[in-house]
XYZ file of C-alpha atoms in Angstrom:
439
model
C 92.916 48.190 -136.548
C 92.119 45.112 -138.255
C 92.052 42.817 -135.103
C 89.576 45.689 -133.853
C 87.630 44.705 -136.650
C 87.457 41.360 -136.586
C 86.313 41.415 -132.891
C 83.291 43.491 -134.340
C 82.908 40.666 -136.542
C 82.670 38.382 -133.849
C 79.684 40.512 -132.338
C 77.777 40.360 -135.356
C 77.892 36.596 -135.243
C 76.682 36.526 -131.826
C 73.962 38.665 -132.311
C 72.833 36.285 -135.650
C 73.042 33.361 -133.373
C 71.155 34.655 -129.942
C 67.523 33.413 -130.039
C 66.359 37.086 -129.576
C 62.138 37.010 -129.393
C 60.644 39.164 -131.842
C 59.567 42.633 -130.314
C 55.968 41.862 -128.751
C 54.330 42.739 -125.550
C 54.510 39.237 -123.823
C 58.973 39.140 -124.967
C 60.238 43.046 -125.143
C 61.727 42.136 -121.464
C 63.209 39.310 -122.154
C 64.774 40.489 -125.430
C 65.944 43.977 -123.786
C 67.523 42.105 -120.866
C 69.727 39.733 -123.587
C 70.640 42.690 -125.670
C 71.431 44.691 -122.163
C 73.678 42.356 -121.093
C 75.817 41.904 -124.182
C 76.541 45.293 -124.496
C 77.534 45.836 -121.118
C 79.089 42.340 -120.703
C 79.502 40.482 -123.584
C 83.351 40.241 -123.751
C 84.887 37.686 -126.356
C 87.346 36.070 -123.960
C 86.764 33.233 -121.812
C 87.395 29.296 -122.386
C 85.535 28.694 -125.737
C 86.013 30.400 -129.185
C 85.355 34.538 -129.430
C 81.756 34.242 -130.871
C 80.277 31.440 -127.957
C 82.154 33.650 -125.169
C 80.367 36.754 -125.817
C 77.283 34.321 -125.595
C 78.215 32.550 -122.536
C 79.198 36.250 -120.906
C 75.698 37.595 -122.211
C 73.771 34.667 -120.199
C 75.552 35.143 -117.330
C 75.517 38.650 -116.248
C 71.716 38.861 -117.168
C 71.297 35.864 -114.616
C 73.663 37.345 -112.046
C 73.246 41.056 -112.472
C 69.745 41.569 -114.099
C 68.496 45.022 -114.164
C 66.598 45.992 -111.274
C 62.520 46.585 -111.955
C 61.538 50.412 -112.246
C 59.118 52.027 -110.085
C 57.252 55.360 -110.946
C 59.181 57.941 -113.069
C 61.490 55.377 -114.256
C 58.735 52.915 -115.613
C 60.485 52.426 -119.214
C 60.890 50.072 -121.265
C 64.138 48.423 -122.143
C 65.657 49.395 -126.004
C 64.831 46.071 -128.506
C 67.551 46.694 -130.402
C 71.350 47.958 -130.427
C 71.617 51.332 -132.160
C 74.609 52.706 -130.050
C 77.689 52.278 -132.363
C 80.016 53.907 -130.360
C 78.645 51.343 -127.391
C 79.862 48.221 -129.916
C 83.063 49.914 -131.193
C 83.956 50.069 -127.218
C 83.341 46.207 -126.346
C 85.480 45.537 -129.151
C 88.258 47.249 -127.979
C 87.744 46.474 -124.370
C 87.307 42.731 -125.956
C 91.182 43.181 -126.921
C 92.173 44.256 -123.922
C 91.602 41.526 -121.656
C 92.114 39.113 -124.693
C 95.972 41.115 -124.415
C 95.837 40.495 -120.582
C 94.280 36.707 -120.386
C 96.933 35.841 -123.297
C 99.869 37.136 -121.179
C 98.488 35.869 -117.851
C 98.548 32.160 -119.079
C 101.413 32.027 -121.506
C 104.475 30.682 -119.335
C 108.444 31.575 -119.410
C 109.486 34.914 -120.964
C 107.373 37.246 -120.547
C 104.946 38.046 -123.318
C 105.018 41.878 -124.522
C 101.859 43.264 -125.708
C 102.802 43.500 -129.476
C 103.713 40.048 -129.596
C 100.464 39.036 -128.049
C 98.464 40.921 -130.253
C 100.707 39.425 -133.356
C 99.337 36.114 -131.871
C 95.710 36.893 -131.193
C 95.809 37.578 -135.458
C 97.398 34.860 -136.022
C 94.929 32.816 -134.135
C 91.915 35.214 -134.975
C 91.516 35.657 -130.986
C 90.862 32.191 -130.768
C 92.556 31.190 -127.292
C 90.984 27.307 -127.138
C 94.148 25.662 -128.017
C 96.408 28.145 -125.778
C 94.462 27.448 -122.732
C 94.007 23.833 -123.204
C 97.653 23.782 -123.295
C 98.214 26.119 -120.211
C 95.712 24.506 -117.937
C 97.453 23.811 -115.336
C 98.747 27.754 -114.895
C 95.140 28.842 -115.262
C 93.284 26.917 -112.670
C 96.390 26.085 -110.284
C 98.358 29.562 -110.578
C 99.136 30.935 -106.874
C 98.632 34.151 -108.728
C 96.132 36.745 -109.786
C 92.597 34.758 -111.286
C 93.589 35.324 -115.478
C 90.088 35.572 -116.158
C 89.473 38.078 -113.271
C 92.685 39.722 -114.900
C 91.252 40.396 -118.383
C 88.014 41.528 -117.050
C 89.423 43.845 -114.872
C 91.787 45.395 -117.761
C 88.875 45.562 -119.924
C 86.669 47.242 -117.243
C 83.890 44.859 -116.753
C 81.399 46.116 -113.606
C 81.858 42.524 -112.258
C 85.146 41.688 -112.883
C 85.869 39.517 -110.139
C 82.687 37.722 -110.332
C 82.769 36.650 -113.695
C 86.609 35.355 -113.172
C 85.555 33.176 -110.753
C 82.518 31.980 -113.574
C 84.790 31.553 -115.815
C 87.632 29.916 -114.048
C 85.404 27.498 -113.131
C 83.875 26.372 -116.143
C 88.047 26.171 -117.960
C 89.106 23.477 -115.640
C 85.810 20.956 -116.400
C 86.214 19.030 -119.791
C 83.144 17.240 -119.366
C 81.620 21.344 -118.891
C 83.048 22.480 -121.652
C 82.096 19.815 -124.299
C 78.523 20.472 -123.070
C 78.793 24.212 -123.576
C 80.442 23.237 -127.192
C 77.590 20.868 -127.942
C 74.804 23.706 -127.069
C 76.794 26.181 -129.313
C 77.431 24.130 -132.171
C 75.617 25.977 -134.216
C 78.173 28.995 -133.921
C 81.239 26.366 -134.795
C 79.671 23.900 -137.411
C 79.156 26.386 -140.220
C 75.498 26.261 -140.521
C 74.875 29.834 -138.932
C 71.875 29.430 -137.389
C 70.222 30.387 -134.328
C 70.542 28.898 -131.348
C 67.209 26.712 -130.835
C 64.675 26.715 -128.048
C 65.991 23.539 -126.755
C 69.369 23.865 -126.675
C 69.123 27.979 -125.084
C 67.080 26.545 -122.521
C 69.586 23.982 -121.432
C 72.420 26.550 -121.685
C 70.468 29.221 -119.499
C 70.143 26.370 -116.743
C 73.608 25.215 -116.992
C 75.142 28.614 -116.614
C 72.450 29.617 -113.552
C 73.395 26.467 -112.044
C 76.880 26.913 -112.230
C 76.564 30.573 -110.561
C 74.284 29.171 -107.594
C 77.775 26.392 -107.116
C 80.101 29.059 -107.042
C 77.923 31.509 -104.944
C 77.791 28.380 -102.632
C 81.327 28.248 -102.437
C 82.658 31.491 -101.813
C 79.413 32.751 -99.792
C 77.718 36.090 -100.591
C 78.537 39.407 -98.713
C 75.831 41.132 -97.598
C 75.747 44.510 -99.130
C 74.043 47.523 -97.757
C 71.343 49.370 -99.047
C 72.271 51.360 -101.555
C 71.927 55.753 -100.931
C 68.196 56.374 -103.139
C 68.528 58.800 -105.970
C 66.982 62.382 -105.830
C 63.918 62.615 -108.103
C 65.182 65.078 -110.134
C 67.416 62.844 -111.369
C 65.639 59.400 -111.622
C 62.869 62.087 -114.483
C 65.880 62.749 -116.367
C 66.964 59.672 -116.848
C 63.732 58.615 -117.881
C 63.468 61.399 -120.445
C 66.844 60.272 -121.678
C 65.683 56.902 -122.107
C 62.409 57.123 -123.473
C 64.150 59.578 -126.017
C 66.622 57.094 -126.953
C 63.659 54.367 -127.483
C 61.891 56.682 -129.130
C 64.817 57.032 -132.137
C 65.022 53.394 -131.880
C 61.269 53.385 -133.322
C 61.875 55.873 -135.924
C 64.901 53.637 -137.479
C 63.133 50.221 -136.917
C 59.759 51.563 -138.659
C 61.701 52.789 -141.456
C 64.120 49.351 -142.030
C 60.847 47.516 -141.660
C 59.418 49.732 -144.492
C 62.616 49.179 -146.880
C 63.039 45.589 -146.440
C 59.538 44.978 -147.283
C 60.608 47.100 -150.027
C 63.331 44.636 -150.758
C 61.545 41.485 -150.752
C 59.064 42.651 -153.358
C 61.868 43.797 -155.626
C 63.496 40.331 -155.029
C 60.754 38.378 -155.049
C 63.245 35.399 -156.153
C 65.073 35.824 -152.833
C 63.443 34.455 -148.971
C 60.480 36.875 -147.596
C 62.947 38.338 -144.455
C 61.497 39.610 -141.574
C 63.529 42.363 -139.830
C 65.568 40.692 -136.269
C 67.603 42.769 -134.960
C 69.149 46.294 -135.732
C 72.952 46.363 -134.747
C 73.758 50.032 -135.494
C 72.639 53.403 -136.512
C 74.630 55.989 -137.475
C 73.239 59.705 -138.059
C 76.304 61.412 -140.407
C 76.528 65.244 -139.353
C 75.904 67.614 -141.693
C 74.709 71.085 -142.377
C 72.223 70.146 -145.275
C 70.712 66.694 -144.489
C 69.865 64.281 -141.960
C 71.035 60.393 -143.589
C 71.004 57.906 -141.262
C 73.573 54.441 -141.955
C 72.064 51.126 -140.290
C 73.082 47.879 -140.394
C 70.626 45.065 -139.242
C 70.145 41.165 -139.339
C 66.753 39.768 -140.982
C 65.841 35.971 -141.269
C 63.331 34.090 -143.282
C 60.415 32.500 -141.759
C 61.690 29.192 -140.436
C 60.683 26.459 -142.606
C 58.569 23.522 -141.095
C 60.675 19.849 -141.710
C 59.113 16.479 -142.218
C 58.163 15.718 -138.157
C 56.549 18.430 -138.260
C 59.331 20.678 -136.174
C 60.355 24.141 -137.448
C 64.138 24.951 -138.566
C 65.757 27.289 -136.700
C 66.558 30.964 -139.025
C 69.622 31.811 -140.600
C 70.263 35.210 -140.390
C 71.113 37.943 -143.306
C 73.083 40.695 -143.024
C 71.981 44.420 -143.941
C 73.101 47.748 -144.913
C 70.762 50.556 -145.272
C 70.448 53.935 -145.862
C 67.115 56.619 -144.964
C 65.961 60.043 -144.764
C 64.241 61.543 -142.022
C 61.367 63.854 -143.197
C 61.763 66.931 -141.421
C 60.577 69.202 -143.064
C 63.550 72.080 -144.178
C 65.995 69.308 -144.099
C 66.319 67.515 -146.885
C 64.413 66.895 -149.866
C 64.919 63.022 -149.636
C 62.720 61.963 -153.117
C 66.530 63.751 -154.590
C 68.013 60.486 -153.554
C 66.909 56.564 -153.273
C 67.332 54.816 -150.466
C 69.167 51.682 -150.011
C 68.452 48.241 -148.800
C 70.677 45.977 -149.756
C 72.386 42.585 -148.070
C 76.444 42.855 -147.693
C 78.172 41.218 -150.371
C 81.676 40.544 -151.104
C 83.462 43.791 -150.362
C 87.192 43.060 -149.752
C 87.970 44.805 -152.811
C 86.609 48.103 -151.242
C 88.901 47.003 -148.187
C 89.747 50.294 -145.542
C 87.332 52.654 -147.689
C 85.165 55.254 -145.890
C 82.083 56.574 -146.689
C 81.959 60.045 -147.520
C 78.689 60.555 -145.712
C 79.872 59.500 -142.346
C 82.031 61.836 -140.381
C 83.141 59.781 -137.820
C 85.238 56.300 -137.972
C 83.575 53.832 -139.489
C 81.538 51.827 -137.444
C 78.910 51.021 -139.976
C 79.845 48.084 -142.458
C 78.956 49.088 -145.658
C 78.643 47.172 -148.995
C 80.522 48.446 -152.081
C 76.874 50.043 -153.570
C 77.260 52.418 -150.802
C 81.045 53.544 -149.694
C 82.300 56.269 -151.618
C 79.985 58.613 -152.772
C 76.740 56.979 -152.689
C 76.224 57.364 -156.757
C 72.816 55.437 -156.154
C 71.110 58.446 -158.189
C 71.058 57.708 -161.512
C 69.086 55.073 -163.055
C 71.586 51.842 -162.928
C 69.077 48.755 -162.788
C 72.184 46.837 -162.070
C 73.225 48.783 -159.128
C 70.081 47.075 -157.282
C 72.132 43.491 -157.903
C 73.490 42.460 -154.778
C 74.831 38.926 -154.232
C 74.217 37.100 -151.093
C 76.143 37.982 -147.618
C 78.664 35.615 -146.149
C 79.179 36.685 -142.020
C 82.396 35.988 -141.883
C 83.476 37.975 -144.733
C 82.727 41.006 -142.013
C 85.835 39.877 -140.241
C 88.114 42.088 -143.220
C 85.828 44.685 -143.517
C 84.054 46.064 -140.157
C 84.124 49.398 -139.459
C 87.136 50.644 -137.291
C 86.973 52.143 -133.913
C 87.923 56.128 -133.280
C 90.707 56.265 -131.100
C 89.094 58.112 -127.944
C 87.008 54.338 -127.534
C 90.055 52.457 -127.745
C 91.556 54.239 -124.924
C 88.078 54.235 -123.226
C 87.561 58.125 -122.126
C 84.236 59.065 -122.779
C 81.455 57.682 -121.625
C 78.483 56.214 -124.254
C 74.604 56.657 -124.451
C 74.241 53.363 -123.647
C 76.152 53.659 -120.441
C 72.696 55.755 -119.430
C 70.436 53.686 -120.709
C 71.497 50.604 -118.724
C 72.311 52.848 -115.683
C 71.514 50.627 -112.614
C 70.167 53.309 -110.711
C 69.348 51.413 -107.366
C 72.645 49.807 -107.140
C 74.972 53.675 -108.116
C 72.922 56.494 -107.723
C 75.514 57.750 -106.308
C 77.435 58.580 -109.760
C 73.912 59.007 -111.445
C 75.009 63.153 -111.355
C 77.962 62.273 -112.700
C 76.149 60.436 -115.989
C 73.935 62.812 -116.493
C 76.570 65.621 -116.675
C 79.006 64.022 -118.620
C 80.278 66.035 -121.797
C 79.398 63.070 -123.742
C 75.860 63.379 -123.657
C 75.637 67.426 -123.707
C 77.199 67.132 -127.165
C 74.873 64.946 -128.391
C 72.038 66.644 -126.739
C 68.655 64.946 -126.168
């Protein structure tokens, strides 16, 4: 599992490096459409490193495919942040799957089994630059299948053929690629940072234009007009979703109220602002309701000598809260926890106790085991800072019914495109998956 987790690694990057707007009425649609299409297309294979794919996939299905507009009973708005884990834990291991499949599709002579091409995707971290550079002639001249449309397809992407054909065409233009590398430096050159305004424009304008060329090319079929979905359905859906915004609130407002917690009792330490949450977990139990998020905060930029701001670095989080439902849990029995991820590899493959399913929380050493943060330990509150690539040993690992990609996942109805497959909408709605974890 530890390639699995290293892929979830990669995601966290991604997410600390996409220019997401903060949540505001004039830039919820514009941040809900980015975090839209990375979870349902942000795959980490492609022609650049793992972290910049899963950017460059993110731009262009939300400039190919966006999500229609809704009309009348589905008027909602898009989720600002990513609290599905079990939505993550399954791009990851789709990720490896057509990292498996692109691997074997390019690598020439004997054929490569799938245990020696995971061996090299460790080896290599997933990293297929140098592979592919060295291959180029079987991946843009092969007679065969497109590799690109190959690993989407085994890793079950809506559009696989589409964004093979993106792809493919970007992998056989040096002077393409050393643009796209220059626009996502700031994911290669160690500094961490977000992507700035500048440079995401220019990268949003490259990658349309580069769609509108190959849509030129290869023509567009004209589809027909997709069968309308009963009305019944299109209210239950948006119950769904505004029930799954509404949590979304719930776990923001509370982060929001323990960082600010944090940055008085660090007052040392950068005044963060709360950017992005990228996964909640509710552990089951008969006697309380703890919720496990992790999230990425930033500092205020600071302004440099011409006067222009510095793009954010982003922190990583772990935190722990109490609902207050009344019966549940009497939470003032235990503190809550805010604290950034430190160095945890000596806490390597633990669990927490609290959470019942695999992990797909990273948590920091103050809070695997079995959360002793109840006694009165000032130095427990201590946390060094967070490296993001130290989350390549450590990420949570992903339950085996995602790996093998059976059930569906909440997010699957939240980003249902219901004008372009209403006619599986029943089939959504009714899926096990959701009845067991109700409204």
């Amino acid at each position: 599992m530890c390639l699995l987790d290293a892929i979830h690694a990669f995601y966290i990057r991604a997410l600390a490096a996409l220019p997401l707007p903060l949540p505001a009425a004039d830039s919820t649609l514009r941040r809900g459409r980015l975090l839209r299409a990375l979870v349902v297309s942000g795959h980490c294979y492609g022609p650049l490193d793992p972290v910049s794919n899963i950017i460059l996939n993110t731009i262009w299905y939300d400039a190919a495919y966006p999500l229609p507009p809704h009309h009348g009973d589905i008027d909602d708005e898009l989720p600002q942040d990513i609290s599905d884990t079990r939505a993550m834990a399954r791009m990851a291991s789709r990720s490896l799957h057509g990292l498996v499949t692109l691997l074997r599709a390019v690598t020439t002579g004997d054929t490569l089994s799938k245990h020696e091409a995971v061996e090299y995707l460790w080896s290599r971290q997933c990293d297929l630059t140098d592979k592919l550079q060295q291959q180029q002639h079987t991946v843009t001249m092969t007679k065969k299948k497109n590799p690109y449309a190959a690993a989407a397809e085994a890793s079950k992407h809506p559009q696989h053929t589409a964004l093979g054909s993106f792809l493919l065409s970007l992998s056989g233009d040096g002077e393409k690629l050393d643009r796209l590398h220059h626009l996502l430096r700031s994911i290669t050159d160690g500094s961490g940072r977000v992507i700035s305004d500048a440079d995401w424009e220019q990268l949003n304008a490259m990658i349309i234009q580069e769609r509108q060329m190959i849509t030129k090319k290869i023509g567009r079929k004209r589809a027909l007009p997709p069968p309308s979905a009963a009305p019944q359905y299109l209210a239950d859906l948006s119950k769904r979703r505004s029930a799954y915004v509404k949590r979304q609130r719930f776990a923001r407002t509370n982060l929001e109220d323990l960082l600010v917690k944090y940055c008085r009792q660090h007052p040392w330490e950068p005044r963060y602002k709360l950017d992005v949450i990228c996964g909640v977990e509710e552990p089951k139990s008969y006697h309380w309701r703890s919720y496990h998020a992790n999230f990425l905060a930033s500092a205020n930029g600071t302004v440099l000598n011409g006067g222009e701001a510095n793009t954010p670095v982003r922190k990583f989080f772990f935190a722990e809260f109490w609902d207050s439902q009344s019966g549940r849990f009497n939470k003032s029995n235990s503190k809550p926890i805010c604290c950034p991820v430190q160095d945890y590899s000596a806490r390597f493959g633990r669990l927490c106790s609290f959470c019942d399913e695999p992990r797909t929380i990273l948590h920091p050493p103050c809070a695997t085991g079995s959360h002793s943060n109840d006694d009165d330990d000032a130095d427990a509150d201590v946390i060094p800072d967070y490296n993001v690539d130290d989350a390549i040993r450590m990420y949570g690992s992903v339950a085996p019914e995602l790996s093998e990609g059976r059930d569906l996942v909440e997010s699957d109805i939240i980003y249902f495109d219901h004008e372009k497959d209403a006619a599986n909408l029943t089939q959504v709605l009714n899926d096990p998956s959701f009845q067991r974890r109700g409204q």
